[in-house]
Tab-separated table of C-alpha atoms in Angstrom:
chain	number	residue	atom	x	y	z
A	1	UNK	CA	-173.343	-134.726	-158.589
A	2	UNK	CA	-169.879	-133.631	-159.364
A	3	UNK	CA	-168.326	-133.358	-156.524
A	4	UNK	CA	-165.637	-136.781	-156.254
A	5	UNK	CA	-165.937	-137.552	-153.015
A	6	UNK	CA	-169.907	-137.259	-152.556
A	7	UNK	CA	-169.673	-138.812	-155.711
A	8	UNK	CA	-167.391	-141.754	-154.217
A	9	UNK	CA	-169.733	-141.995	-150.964
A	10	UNK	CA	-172.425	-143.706	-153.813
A	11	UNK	CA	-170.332	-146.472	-154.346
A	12	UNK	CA	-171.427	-150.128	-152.984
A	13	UNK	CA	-169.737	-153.035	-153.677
A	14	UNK	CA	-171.473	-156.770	-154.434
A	15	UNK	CA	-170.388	-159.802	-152.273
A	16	UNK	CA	-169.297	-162.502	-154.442
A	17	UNK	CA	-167.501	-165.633	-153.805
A	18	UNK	CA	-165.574	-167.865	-156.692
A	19	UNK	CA	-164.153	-171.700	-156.791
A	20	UNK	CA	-161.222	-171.747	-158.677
A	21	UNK	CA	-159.182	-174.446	-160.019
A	22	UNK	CA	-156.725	-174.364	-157.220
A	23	UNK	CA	-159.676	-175.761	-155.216
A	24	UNK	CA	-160.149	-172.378	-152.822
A	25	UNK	CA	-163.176	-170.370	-153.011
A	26	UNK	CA	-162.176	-166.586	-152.836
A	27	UNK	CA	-164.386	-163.792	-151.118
A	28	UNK	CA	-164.073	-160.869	-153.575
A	29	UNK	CA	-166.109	-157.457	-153.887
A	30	UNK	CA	-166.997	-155.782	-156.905
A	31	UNK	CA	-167.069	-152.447	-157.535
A	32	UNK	CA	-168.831	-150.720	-160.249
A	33	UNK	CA	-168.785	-146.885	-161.736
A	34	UNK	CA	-171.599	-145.371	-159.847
A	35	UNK	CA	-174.960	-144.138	-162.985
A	36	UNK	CA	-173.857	-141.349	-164.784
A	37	UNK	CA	-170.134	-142.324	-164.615
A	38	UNK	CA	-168.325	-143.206	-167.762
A	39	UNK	CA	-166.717	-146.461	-167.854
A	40	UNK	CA	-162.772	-146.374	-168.206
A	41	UNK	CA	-162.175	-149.146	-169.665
A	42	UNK	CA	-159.800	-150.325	-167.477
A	43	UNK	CA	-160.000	-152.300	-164.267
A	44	UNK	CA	-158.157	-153.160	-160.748
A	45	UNK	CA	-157.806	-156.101	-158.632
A	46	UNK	CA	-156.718	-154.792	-155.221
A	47	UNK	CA	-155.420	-157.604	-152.684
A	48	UNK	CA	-154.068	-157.255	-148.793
A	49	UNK	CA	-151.462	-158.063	-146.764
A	50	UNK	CA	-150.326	-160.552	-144.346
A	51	UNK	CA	-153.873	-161.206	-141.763
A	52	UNK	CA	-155.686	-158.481	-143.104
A	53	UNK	CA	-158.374	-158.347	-145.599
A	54	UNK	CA	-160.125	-156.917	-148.812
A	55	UNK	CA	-162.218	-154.643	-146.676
A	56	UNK	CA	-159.199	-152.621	-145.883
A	57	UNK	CA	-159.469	-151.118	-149.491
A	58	UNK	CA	-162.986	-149.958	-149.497
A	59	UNK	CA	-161.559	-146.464	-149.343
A	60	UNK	CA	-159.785	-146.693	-152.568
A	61	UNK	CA	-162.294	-148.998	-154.355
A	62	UNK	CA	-165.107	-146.655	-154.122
A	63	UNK	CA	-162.960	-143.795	-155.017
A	64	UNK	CA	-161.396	-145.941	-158.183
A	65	UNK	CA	-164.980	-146.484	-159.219
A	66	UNK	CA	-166.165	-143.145	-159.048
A	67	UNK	CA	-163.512	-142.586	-161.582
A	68	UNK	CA	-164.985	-144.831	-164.087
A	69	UNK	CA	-162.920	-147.987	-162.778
A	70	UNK	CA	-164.233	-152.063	-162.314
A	71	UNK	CA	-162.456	-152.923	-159.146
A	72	UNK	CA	-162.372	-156.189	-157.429
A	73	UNK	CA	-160.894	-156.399	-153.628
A	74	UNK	CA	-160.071	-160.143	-153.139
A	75	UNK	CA	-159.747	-162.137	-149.329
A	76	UNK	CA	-156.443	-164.291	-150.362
A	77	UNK	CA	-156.923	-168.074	-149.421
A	78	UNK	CA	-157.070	-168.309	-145.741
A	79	UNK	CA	-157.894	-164.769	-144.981
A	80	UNK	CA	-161.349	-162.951	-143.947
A	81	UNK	CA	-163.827	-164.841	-145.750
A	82	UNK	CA	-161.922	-167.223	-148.229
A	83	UNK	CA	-161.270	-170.841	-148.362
A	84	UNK	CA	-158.861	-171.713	-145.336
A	85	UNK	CA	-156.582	-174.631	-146.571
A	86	UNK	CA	-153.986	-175.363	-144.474
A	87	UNK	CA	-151.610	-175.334	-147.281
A	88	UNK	CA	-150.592	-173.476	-150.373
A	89	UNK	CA	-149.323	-170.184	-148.777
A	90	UNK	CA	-146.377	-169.586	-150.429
A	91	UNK	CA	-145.850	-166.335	-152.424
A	92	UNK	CA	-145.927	-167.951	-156.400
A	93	UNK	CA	-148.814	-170.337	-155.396
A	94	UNK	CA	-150.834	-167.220	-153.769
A	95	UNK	CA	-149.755	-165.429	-157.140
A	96	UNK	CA	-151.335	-168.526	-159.203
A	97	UNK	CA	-154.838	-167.754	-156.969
A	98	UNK	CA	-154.661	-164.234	-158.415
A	99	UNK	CA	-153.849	-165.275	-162.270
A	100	UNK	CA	-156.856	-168.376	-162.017
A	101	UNK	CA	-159.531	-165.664	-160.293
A	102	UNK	CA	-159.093	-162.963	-163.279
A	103	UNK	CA	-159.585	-165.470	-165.525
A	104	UNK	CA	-162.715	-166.693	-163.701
A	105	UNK	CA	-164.177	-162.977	-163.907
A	106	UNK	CA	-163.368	-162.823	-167.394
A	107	UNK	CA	-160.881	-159.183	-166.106
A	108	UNK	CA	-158.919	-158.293	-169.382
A	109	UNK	CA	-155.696	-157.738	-168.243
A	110	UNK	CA	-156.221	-155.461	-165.190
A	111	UNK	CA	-154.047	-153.592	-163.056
A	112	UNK	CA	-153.314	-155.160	-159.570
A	113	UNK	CA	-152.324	-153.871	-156.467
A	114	UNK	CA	-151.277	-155.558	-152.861
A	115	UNK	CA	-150.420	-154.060	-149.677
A	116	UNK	CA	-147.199	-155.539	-148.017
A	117	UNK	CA	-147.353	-159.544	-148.194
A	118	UNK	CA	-149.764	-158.551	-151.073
A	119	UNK	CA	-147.223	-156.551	-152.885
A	120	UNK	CA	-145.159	-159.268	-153.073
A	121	UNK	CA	-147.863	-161.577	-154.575
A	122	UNK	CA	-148.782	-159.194	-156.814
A	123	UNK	CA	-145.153	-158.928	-158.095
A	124	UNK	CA	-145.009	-162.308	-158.441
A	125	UNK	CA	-148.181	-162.664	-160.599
A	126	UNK	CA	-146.426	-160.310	-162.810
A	127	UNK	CA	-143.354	-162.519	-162.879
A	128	UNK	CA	-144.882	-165.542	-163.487
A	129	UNK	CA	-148.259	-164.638	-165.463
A	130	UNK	CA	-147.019	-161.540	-167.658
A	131	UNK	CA	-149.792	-161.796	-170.210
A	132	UNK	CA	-152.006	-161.257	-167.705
A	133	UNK	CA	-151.715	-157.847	-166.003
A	134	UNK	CA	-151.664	-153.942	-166.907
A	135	UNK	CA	-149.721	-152.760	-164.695
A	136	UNK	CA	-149.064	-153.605	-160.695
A	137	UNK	CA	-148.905	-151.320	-157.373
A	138	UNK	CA	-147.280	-152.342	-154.808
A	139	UNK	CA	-148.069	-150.506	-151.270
A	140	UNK	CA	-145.514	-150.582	-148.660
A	141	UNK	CA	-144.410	-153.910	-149.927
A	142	UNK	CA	-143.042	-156.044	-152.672
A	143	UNK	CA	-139.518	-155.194	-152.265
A	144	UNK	CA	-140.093	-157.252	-148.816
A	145	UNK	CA	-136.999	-159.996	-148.244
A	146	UNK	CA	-137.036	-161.135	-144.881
A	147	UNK	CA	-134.093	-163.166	-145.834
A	148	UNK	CA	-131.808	-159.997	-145.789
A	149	UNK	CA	-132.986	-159.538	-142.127
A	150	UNK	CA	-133.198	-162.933	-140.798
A	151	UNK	CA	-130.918	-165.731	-142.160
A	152	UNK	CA	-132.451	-168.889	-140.481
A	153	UNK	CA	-136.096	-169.291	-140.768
A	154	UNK	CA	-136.187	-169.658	-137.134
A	155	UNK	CA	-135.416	-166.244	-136.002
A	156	UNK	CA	-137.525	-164.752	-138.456
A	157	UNK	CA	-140.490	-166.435	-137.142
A	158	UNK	CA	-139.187	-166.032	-133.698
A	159	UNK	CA	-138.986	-162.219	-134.420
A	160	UNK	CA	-142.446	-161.711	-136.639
A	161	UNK	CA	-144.849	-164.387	-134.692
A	162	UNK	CA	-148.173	-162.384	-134.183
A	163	UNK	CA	-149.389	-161.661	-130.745
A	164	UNK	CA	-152.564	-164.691	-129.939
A	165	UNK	CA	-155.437	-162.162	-130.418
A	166	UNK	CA	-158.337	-165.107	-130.436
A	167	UNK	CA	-160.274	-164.560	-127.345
A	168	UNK	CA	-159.546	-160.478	-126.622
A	169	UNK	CA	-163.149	-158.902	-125.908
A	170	UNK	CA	-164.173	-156.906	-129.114
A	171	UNK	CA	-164.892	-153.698	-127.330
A	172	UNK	CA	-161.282	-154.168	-126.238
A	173	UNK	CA	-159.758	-154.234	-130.132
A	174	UNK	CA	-162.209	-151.606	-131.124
A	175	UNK	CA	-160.765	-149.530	-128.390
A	176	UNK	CA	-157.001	-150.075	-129.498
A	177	UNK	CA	-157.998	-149.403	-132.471
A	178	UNK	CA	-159.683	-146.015	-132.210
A	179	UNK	CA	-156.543	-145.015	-130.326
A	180	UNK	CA	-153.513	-145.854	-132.750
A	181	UNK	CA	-155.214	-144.992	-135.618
A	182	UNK	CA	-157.127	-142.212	-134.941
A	183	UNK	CA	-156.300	-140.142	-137.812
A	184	UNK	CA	-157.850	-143.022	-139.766
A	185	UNK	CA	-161.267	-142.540	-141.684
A	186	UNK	CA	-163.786	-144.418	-140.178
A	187	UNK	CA	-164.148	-146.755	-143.104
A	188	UNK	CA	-160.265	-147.457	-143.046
A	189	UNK	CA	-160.911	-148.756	-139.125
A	190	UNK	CA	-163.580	-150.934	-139.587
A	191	UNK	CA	-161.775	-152.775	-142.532
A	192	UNK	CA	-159.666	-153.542	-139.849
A	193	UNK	CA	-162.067	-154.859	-137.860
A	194	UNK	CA	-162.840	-157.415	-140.654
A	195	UNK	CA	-159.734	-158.924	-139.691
A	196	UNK	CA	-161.632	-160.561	-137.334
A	197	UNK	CA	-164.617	-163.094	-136.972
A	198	UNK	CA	-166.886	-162.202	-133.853
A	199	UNK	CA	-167.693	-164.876	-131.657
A	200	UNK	CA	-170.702	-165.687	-130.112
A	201	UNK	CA	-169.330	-164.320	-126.515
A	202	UNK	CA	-168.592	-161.162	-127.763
A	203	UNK	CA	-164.206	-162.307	-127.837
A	204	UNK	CA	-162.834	-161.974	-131.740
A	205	UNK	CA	-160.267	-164.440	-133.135
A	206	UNK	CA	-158.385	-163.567	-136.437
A	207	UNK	CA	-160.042	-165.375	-139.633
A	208	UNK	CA	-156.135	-165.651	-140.352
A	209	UNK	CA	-155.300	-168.552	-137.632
A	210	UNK	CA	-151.906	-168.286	-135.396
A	211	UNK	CA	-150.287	-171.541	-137.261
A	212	UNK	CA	-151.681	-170.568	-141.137
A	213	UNK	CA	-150.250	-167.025	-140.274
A	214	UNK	CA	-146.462	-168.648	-139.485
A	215	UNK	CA	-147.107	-170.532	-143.078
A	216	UNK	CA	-147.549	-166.917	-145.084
A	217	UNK	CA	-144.740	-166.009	-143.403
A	218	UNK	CA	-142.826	-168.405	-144.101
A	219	UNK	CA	-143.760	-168.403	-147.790
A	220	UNK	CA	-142.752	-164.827	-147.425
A	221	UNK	CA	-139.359	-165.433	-146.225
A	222	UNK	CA	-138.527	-167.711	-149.155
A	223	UNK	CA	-139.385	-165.655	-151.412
A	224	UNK	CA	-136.613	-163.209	-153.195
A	225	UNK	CA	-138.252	-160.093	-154.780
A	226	UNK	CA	-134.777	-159.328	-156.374
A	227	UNK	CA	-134.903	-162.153	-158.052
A	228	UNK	CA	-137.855	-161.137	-160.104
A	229	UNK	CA	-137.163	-157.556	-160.492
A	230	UNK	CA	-135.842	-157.885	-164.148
A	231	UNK	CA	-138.224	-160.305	-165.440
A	232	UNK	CA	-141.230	-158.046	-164.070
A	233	UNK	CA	-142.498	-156.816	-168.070
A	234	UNK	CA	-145.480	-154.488	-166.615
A	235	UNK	CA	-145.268	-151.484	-164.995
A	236	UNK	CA	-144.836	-151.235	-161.812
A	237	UNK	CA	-145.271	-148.819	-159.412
A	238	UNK	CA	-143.610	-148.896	-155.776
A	239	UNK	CA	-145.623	-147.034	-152.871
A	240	UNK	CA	-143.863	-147.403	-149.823
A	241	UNK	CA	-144.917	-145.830	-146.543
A	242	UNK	CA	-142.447	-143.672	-144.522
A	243	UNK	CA	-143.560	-144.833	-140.952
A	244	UNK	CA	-141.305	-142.302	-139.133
A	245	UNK	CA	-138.746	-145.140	-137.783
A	246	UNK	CA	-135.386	-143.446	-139.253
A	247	UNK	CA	-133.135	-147.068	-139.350
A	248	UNK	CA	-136.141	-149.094	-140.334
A	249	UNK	CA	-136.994	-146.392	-143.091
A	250	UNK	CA	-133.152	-146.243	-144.263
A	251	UNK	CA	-133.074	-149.591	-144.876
A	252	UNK	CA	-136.470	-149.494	-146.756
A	253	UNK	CA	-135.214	-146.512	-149.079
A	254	UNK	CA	-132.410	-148.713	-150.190
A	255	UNK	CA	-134.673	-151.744	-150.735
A	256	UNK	CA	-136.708	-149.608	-152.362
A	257	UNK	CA	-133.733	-147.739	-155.072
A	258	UNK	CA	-132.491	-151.292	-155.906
A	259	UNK	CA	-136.202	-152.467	-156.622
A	260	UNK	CA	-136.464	-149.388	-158.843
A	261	UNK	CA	-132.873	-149.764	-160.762
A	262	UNK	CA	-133.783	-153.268	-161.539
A	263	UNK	CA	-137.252	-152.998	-162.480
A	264	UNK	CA	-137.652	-152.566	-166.140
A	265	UNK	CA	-140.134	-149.750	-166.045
A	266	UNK	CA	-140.968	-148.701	-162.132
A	267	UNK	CA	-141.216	-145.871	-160.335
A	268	UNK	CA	-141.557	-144.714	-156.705
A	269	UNK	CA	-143.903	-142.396	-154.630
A	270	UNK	CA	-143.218	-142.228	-151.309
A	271	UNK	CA	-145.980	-141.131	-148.523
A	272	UNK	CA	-144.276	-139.220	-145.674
A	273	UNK	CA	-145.517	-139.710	-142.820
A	274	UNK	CA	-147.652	-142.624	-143.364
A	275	UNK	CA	-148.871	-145.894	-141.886
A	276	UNK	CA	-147.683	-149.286	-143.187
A	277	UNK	CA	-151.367	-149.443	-143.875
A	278	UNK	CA	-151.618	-146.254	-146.013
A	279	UNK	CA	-154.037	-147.354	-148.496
A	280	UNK	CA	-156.511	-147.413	-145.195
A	281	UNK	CA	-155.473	-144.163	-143.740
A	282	UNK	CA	-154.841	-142.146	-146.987
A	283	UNK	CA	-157.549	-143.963	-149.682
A	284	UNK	CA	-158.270	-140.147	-151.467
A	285	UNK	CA	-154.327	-140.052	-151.999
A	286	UNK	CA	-153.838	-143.743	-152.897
A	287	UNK	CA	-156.602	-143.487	-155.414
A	288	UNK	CA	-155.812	-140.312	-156.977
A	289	UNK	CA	-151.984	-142.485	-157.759
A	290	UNK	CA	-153.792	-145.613	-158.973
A	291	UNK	CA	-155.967	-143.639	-161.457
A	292	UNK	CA	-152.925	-141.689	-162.678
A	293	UNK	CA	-151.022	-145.265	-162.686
A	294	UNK	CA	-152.975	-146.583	-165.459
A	295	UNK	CA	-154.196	-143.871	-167.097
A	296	UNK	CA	-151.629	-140.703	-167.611
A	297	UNK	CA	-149.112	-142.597	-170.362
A	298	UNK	CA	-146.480	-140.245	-169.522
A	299	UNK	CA	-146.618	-141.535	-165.623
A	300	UNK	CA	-143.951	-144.445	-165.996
A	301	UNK	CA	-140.446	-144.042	-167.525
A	302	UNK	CA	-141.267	-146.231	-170.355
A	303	UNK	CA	-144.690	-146.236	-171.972
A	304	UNK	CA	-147.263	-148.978	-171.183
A	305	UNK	CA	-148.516	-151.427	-173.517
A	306	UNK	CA	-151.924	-150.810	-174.524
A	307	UNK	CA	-154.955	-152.894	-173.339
A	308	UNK	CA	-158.535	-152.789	-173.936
């Protein structure tokens, strides 16, 4: 079978769940090159946003692993089917979650990637755990500071509070959701369906609860990507998502140059037009860049340190 994507369509992952020393158990997937498919070498943890989930990235997984990849998806603490503390949200301590779980697979130095909130994590595991990463992706996010938008806590969360989903009918999200993104794969729509547990009267509830959600985003608010920018060794590669709102996507290209100026050794790819959730809606695309992230050494504007 040659063919990438019929190639890609092989590709399970395995359910696996890990205590680490934080005290959280996290929900990860593993994905493995499919028989017949040459190992890389080289590996990816992939991580999601603010109440979303791993599942979200089966797209790109599968499509990573078909290209001779190990990739891991991770549920951060309190989200889909992780430990849900009712502390330790904020963006370094999420980062630390990241940093204690590849140690507890044994990953040697992998690549990492996070979607918005994630992106932010993920630069911040790269801040404060150097040693310990490739190379890191960030997808429509870590250049994220609320801050710059909203100087008192209060209006942020006033602003960003998420609509009080638990009880809606399922048939009713699935239905919304087949709507706005129907240009979606399949597979990219019912990883966001996993945002949700499914109660026994057929209502959902997000696994990501109304008052642990206002704690993310609060941790989120405090933190101060620019403040990491120059400290961020690894490679580090910016994906941002042009939504097709011209002042919000102004703004973002600016956030996005300054990350890029200050950032040792990143680069930007922009995907235009594209939902905030790209990596769901585009996962050939997304994976194609990820592959070519780690493995082309001319693809950054500095060349990477080896890893094995």
């Amino acid at each position: 079978m040659t063919d990438p994507e019929e190639l890609a369509a092989t590709v399970s992952p395995v359910d696996e769940f890990h205590a680490i020393a934080s005290g959280v158990e996290l929900h990860v997937l593993r994905w493995s090159p499919p028989a017949g498919v040459a190992p890389t070498g080289r590996s990816w943890m992939l991580t999601h946003g603010l109440a979303s989930n791993a599942r979200l990235w089966d797209g790109v997984a599968r499509r990573l692993a078909a290209r001779g990849h190990l990739v891991v998806t991770v549920d951060q603490r309190g989200h889909g089917r992780s430990s849900k503390p009712d502390d330790g949200y904020d963006v370094a301590n999420c980062a630390d979650d990241l940093a204690l779980l590849i140690a507890e697979l044994g990953l040697d130095r992998p690549a990492v990637a996070g979607q918005s909130w994630g992106g932010n994590v993920v630069l911040e595991l790269g801040h404060r755990h150097a040693d310990t990463v490739a190379s890191i992706a960030c997808v429509d996010g870590g250049f994220i500071d609320l801050s710059n938008a909203f100087a008192r806590w209060e209006d942020c969360a006033e602003a960003l509070a998420p609509p009080k989903l638990a009880g809606t009918p399922l048939a009713t999200m699935q239905g919304w959701l087949d709507t706005s993104a129907s240009d979606w794969p399949a597979e990219g729509r019912a990883g966001t369906m996993a945002n949700f547990e499914v109660r026994n009267d057929g209502t959902i509830a997000p696994w990501l609860t109304f008052e642990r959600h206002l704690t993310v985003l609060r941790g989120l608010w405090e933190h101060r990507p620019s403040n990491v920018y120059p400290e961020v060794r690894a490679p580090t590669l910016l994906i941002p998502a042009d939504t097709g709102d011209v002042s919000w996507t102004s703004s973002k290209r600016q956030a996005v140059d300054d990350a890029v100026t200050a950032l040792p050794n990143g680069r930007a790819h922009w995907f235009s037009p594209a939902h905030h959730d790209v990596h769901a809606q585009q996962p050939a695309a997304v994976a194609a860049l990820l592959h070519d992230a780690l493995t082309d050494p001319d693809f950054f504007p500095h060349a990477p340190e080896t890893s094995t």
